[in-house]
Tab-separated table of C-alpha atoms and ligand atoms in Angstrom:
chain	number	residue	atom	x	y	z
A	1	MET	CA	28.110	1.096	-43.843
A	2	THR	CA	29.904	0.449	-40.548
A	3	VAL	CA	28.990	1.676	-37.096
A	4	ASP	CA	31.566	2.127	-34.340
A	5	PRO	CA	31.203	-1.157	-32.390
A	6	GLY	CA	32.264	0.741	-29.264
A	7	SER	CA	29.090	2.832	-29.487
A	8	LEU	CA	26.886	-0.253	-29.477
A	9	ASP	CA	28.815	-1.744	-26.572
A	10	THR	CA	28.492	1.531	-24.636
A	11	LEU	CA	24.768	1.644	-25.327
A	12	MET	CA	24.278	-1.979	-24.268
A	13	ALA	CA	26.396	-1.563	-21.158
A	14	SER	CA	24.473	1.537	-20.090
A	15	ARG	CA	21.037	-0.112	-20.319
A	16	TYR	CA	19.639	-1.716	-17.196
A	17	SER	CA	16.184	-2.715	-15.983
A	18	CYS	CA	14.722	0.360	-14.323
A	19	ARG	CA	12.533	-0.218	-11.240
A	20	GLY	CA	11.826	3.364	-10.263
A	21	PHE	CA	10.481	5.914	-12.761
A	22	LEU	CA	9.740	9.627	-12.688
A	23	PRO	CA	6.165	10.593	-13.609
A	24	ASP	CA	7.153	12.642	-16.702
A	25	ALA	CA	5.601	11.451	-19.957
A	26	VAL	CA	7.712	10.451	-22.946
A	27	PRO	CA	6.684	12.458	-26.051
A	28	ARG	CA	4.652	10.473	-28.616
A	29	GLU	CA	7.295	11.159	-31.330
A	30	THR	CA	10.012	9.642	-29.116
A	31	ILE	CA	7.916	6.509	-28.519
A	32	GLU	CA	7.287	6.255	-32.262
A	33	GLN	CA	11.024	6.573	-32.927
A	34	ILE	CA	11.776	3.796	-30.424
A	35	VAL	CA	9.288	1.453	-32.126
A	36	ALA	CA	10.512	2.494	-35.590
A	37	THR	CA	14.070	1.542	-34.606
A	38	ALA	CA	13.098	-1.662	-32.767
A	39	ARG	CA	11.100	-2.971	-35.750
A	40	ARG	CA	14.403	-3.291	-37.680
A	41	VAL	CA	15.222	-6.553	-35.894
A	42	PRO	CA	15.254	-9.709	-38.026
A	43	SER	CA	12.376	-12.189	-37.895
A	44	TRP	CA	11.826	-15.567	-39.523
A	45	CYS	CA	10.406	-14.960	-43.051
A	46	ASN	CA	10.294	-11.289	-42.069
A	47	ALA	CA	6.935	-12.061	-40.455
A	48	GLN	CA	7.457	-9.259	-37.891
A	49	PRO	CA	5.058	-10.969	-35.470
A	50	TRP	CA	5.219	-8.380	-32.677
A	51	GLN	CA	2.441	-5.959	-31.816
A	52	VAL	CA	2.309	-3.583	-28.870
A	53	ALA	CA	-0.526	-1.905	-26.987
A	54	ILE	CA	1.029	1.209	-25.408
A	55	THR	CA	-0.516	3.215	-22.584
A	56	SER	CA	0.143	6.882	-21.825
A	57	GLY	CA	-1.120	9.504	-19.400
A	58	GLU	CA	-4.326	8.779	-17.479
A	59	GLU	CA	-4.728	5.522	-19.381
A	60	THR	CA	-1.568	4.181	-17.706
A	61	ASN	CA	-3.005	5.038	-14.285
A	62	ARG	CA	-6.339	3.450	-15.166
A	63	PHE	CA	-4.553	0.303	-16.346
A	64	ARG	CA	-2.289	0.217	-13.270
A	65	GLU	CA	-5.293	0.358	-10.922
A	66	ALA	CA	-7.239	-2.297	-12.871
A	67	LEU	CA	-4.155	-4.551	-12.936
A	68	LYS	CA	-3.636	-4.269	-9.188
A	69	GLN	CA	-7.302	-5.128	-8.579
A	70	GLU	CA	-6.928	-8.159	-10.833
A	71	VAL	CA	-3.754	-9.368	-9.112
A	72	MET	CA	-5.565	-9.229	-5.731
A	73	GLN	CA	-8.164	-11.775	-6.796
A	74	ALA	CA	-7.058	-13.625	-9.958
A	75	LYS	CA	-4.949	-16.762	-10.213
A	76	HIS	CA	-1.740	-16.882	-12.228
A	77	SER	CA	-2.501	-17.711	-15.867
A	78	SER	CA	-0.065	-17.080	-18.714
A	79	ASP	CA	-0.364	-17.699	-22.469
A	80	LEU	CA	3.219	-18.982	-22.531
A	81	PRO	CA	4.184	-21.389	-19.762
A	82	PHE	CA	6.503	-19.820	-17.187
A	83	PRO	CA	9.779	-21.720	-16.559
A	84	ASP	CA	9.219	-24.917	-14.534
A	85	SER	CA	12.289	-24.286	-12.415
A	86	TYR	CA	15.715	-22.691	-12.372
A	87	SER	CA	18.490	-25.077	-11.383
A	88	GLY	CA	22.288	-25.053	-11.324
A	89	VAL	CA	23.890	-21.968	-12.795
A	90	TYR	CA	20.481	-20.520	-13.740
A	91	GLN	CA	19.318	-20.772	-10.157
A	92	ASP	CA	22.584	-19.110	-9.023
A	93	ARG	CA	22.177	-16.214	-11.447
A	94	ARG	CA	18.524	-15.777	-10.536
A	95	ARG	CA	19.385	-15.646	-6.832
A	96	THR	CA	22.296	-13.259	-7.377
A	97	CYS	CA	20.191	-10.706	-9.244
A	98	GLY	CA	17.303	-11.142	-6.791
A	99	TRP	CA	19.567	-10.463	-3.826
A	100	ALA	CA	21.169	-7.486	-5.547
A	101	LEU	CA	17.684	-5.982	-5.871
A	102	TYR	CA	16.686	-6.838	-2.292
A	103	ASP	CA	19.960	-5.398	-0.941
A	104	ALA	CA	19.390	-2.201	-2.899
A	105	VAL	CA	15.861	-1.716	-1.522
A	106	GLY	CA	16.669	-2.936	2.004
A	107	VAL	CA	14.846	-6.271	2.025
A	108	THR	CA	16.758	-8.638	4.297
A	109	LYS	CA	17.005	-12.452	4.102
A	110	GLY	CA	13.871	-14.073	5.502
A	111	ASP	CA	11.739	-10.914	5.112
A	112	ARG	CA	9.015	-12.606	3.093
A	113	GLU	CA	6.606	-9.702	3.343
A	114	GLY	CA	9.325	-7.291	2.169
A	115	SER	CA	10.135	-9.439	-0.842
A	116	ARG	CA	6.426	-9.816	-1.607
A	117	GLN	CA	5.960	-6.062	-1.513
A	118	GLN	CA	8.923	-5.603	-3.875
A	119	MET	CA	7.461	-8.228	-6.229
A	120	LEU	CA	4.121	-6.402	-6.155
A	121	ARG	CA	5.897	-3.260	-7.405
A	122	ASN	CA	5.737	-4.995	-10.804
A	123	PHE	CA	2.011	-4.266	-10.792
A	124	ASP	CA	2.574	-0.609	-9.962
A	125	LEU	CA	4.615	-0.740	-13.185
A	126	PHE	CA	7.367	0.669	-10.921
A	127	ASP	CA	5.473	4.000	-11.283
A	128	ALA	CA	6.269	4.166	-15.008
A	129	PRO	CA	4.166	6.613	-17.063
A	130	HIS	CA	3.911	4.137	-19.982
A	131	CYS	CA	3.426	0.421	-20.434
A	132	ALA	CA	3.691	-1.612	-23.651
A	133	ILE	CA	2.010	-5.029	-23.837
A	134	VAL	CA	3.808	-7.236	-26.350
A	135	SER	CA	1.946	-9.992	-28.224
A	136	SER	CA	2.673	-12.450	-31.037
A	137	PRO	CA	0.382	-14.681	-33.152
A	138	VAL	CA	-0.409	-18.100	-31.670
A	139	GLU	CA	0.125	-19.717	-35.082
A	140	LEU	CA	3.788	-18.647	-35.189
A	141	GLY	CA	4.423	-20.442	-31.915
A	142	ALA	CA	7.812	-20.388	-30.255
A	143	TYR	CA	9.497	-18.742	-33.242
A	144	GLY	CA	7.060	-15.846	-33.147
A	145	ALA	CA	7.953	-15.447	-29.476
A	146	LEU	CA	11.667	-15.711	-30.353
A	147	ASP	CA	11.348	-12.972	-32.983
A	148	SER	CA	9.364	-10.837	-30.558
A	149	GLY	CA	12.072	-11.300	-27.916
A	150	GLY	CA	14.460	-9.640	-30.351
A	151	PHE	CA	11.975	-6.811	-30.713
A	152	VAL	CA	11.734	-6.417	-26.929
A	153	THR	CA	15.525	-6.187	-26.629
A	154	ALA	CA	15.757	-3.705	-29.486
A	155	PHE	CA	12.973	-1.633	-27.902
A	156	THR	CA	14.973	-1.409	-24.662
A	157	LEU	CA	18.125	-0.382	-26.546
A	158	ALA	CA	16.414	2.132	-28.814
A	159	ALA	CA	14.785	3.600	-25.713
A	160	GLN	CA	18.123	3.773	-23.926
A	161	ALA	CA	19.587	5.616	-26.914
A	162	ALA	CA	16.752	8.161	-26.532
A	163	GLY	CA	17.389	8.542	-22.790
A	164	VAL	CA	14.303	6.492	-21.923
A	165	ALA	CA	14.549	3.777	-19.267
A	166	THR	CA	12.724	0.447	-19.590
A	167	ILE	CA	11.975	-2.813	-17.867
A	168	ALA	CA	10.698	-5.966	-19.570
A	169	GLN	CA	8.149	-7.653	-17.298
A	170	ALA	CA	7.030	-11.261	-17.585
A	171	ALA	CA	5.198	-10.697	-14.271
A	172	LEU	CA	2.285	-9.089	-16.120
A	173	ALA	CA	2.009	-12.023	-18.534
A	174	GLY	CA	1.001	-14.088	-15.514
A	175	TYR	CA	-2.367	-12.326	-15.852
A	176	SER	CA	-2.805	-12.873	-19.586
A	177	PRO	CA	-6.620	-13.408	-19.606
A	178	PHE	CA	-7.045	-9.971	-18.017
A	179	LEU	CA	-4.624	-8.386	-20.520
A	180	HIS	CA	-6.566	-9.940	-23.424
A	181	ARG	CA	-9.798	-8.482	-22.064
A	182	TYR	CA	-8.400	-5.107	-21.073
A	183	PHE	CA	-6.573	-4.401	-24.332
A	184	ASP	CA	-8.867	-6.337	-26.705
A	185	ILE	CA	-5.976	-8.594	-27.677
A	186	PRO	CA	-7.605	-11.417	-29.683
A	187	GLU	CA	-7.291	-15.029	-28.570
A	188	ASP	CA	-5.213	-15.843	-31.655
A	189	ARG	CA	-2.346	-13.798	-30.169
A	190	LEU	CA	-0.084	-14.740	-27.259
A	191	VAL	CA	0.583	-12.129	-24.594
A	192	LEU	CA	4.356	-12.394	-24.116
A	193	CYS	CA	5.385	-9.695	-21.667
A	194	ALA	CA	5.107	-6.021	-20.833
A	195	ILE	CA	7.673	-3.258	-21.130
A	196	SER	CA	7.188	-0.441	-18.649
A	197	PHE	CA	9.083	2.679	-19.642
A	198	GLY	CA	9.699	6.343	-18.934
A	199	TYR	CA	12.466	8.455	-17.424
A	200	ALA	CA	14.520	6.815	-14.679
A	201	ASP	CA	14.484	8.160	-11.149
A	202	PRO	CA	18.269	8.107	-10.688
A	203	ASP	CA	17.954	8.273	-6.891
A	204	HIS	CA	15.504	5.413	-6.504
A	205	PRO	CA	17.064	2.642	-4.364
A	206	ALA	CA	15.955	-0.060	-6.829
A	207	ASN	CA	18.062	1.598	-9.530
A	208	GLN	CA	21.297	1.479	-7.522
A	209	PHE	CA	22.607	-1.921	-8.656
A	210	ARG	CA	23.699	-3.518	-11.917
A	211	THR	CA	23.690	-7.167	-12.954
A	212	GLU	CA	26.731	-9.137	-14.121
A	213	ARG	CA	27.206	-11.330	-17.163
A	214	ALA	CA	28.779	-14.759	-17.606
A	215	ASP	CA	32.269	-14.996	-19.082
A	216	LEU	CA	32.622	-15.825	-22.768
A	217	ASP	CA	33.904	-19.323	-22.033
A	218	GLN	CA	30.537	-20.089	-20.432
A	219	ILE	CA	28.773	-18.975	-23.587
A	220	ILE	CA	30.921	-20.080	-26.544
A	221	ASP	CA	31.722	-23.664	-27.392
A	222	TRP	CA	34.502	-23.126	-29.966
A	223	ARG	CA	34.850	-25.781	-32.629
A	224	GLY	CA	37.969	-25.169	-34.663
B	301	FMN	C1	11.513	-11.359	-20.923
B	301	FMN	C2	11.919	-10.672	-19.638
B	301	FMN	C3	11.041	-10.653	-18.567
B	301	FMN	C4	11.383	-10.002	-17.380
B	301	FMN	N1	10.469	-9.947	-16.357
B	301	FMN	C5	10.745	-9.226	-15.249
B	301	FMN	C6	9.753	-9.044	-14.251
B	301	FMN	O1	8.624	-9.517	-14.362
B	301	FMN	N2	10.070	-8.288	-13.177
B	301	FMN	C7	11.307	-7.721	-13.017
B	301	FMN	O2	11.534	-7.050	-11.998
B	301	FMN	N3	12.272	-7.874	-13.958
B	301	FMN	C8	12.005	-8.587	-15.079
B	301	FMN	N4	12.942	-8.699	-16.074
B	301	FMN	C9	14.238	-8.018	-15.932
B	301	FMN	C10	15.368	-9.001	-15.633
B	301	FMN	O3	15.326	-9.351	-14.272
B	301	FMN	C11	16.692	-8.323	-16.009
B	301	FMN	O4	16.724	-8.109	-17.392
B	301	FMN	C12	17.918	-9.181	-15.642
B	301	FMN	O5	17.992	-9.363	-14.241
B	301	FMN	C13	19.202	-8.516	-16.132
B	301	FMN	O6	19.333	-7.222	-15.567
B	301	FMN	P1	19.403	-5.905	-16.455
B	301	FMN	O7	18.211	-5.878	-17.365
B	301	FMN	O8	19.368	-4.780	-15.431
B	301	FMN	O9	20.674	-5.948	-17.244
B	301	FMN	C14	12.646	-9.364	-17.251
B	301	FMN	C15	13.524	-9.391	-18.349
B	301	FMN	C16	13.170	-10.020	-19.511
B	301	FMN	C17	14.117	-9.999	-20.689
């Protein structure tokens, strides 16, 4: 069976990380369909290491409030180490997308409090009505995380196909001990990231920019 490659490209080009959601809930059947599609990604030995705790309704609000309380007093602690640094081209790309966001929301250069407030929006889940916490078994190590990364991407694309906006968030994984406690995620699983999702607020300033991608010659090293 073949699928029109243009459709996939259109879907991938239309997805973006949403940082301003409407309050409307996504129906349970739609969420199930997104997960059912995302689980089709390949994984080493077909281990399918990903699991998700998904909040809805009042439970999302309860979680959001508890998370914000935690962030006020807890120190950063993640199951997976965060990157040590971003240098060279990675630093450039990180800065470019950071400034695109700050420009969109009106944070000017040197406005440290403004950028801090925008960063803290992560812990409001950008007002999303749902949040998925993604975990993978410790024993599968980096490859479990790699497989789960594929699942996260597929989740965002399946959601986009259903008209549901998403944002993957490593920011929440910086409070992994709290997430283990809050969601009863056992210690033999790594908390990898969150995916906040719902319907995009198309007028939200944070949704008014799109990120660029490197040219193919920066990605492919042709041999032959
Ligand atoms: C694993 C992962 C973690 C991310 N963590 C965050 C985050 O904590 N906060 C945030 O605002 N964006 C986060 N993002 C979104 C990226 O900034 C975004 O994907 C990137 O800038 C490309 O933009 P696009 O998704 O709009 O195409 C994350 C993305 C991924 C894949």
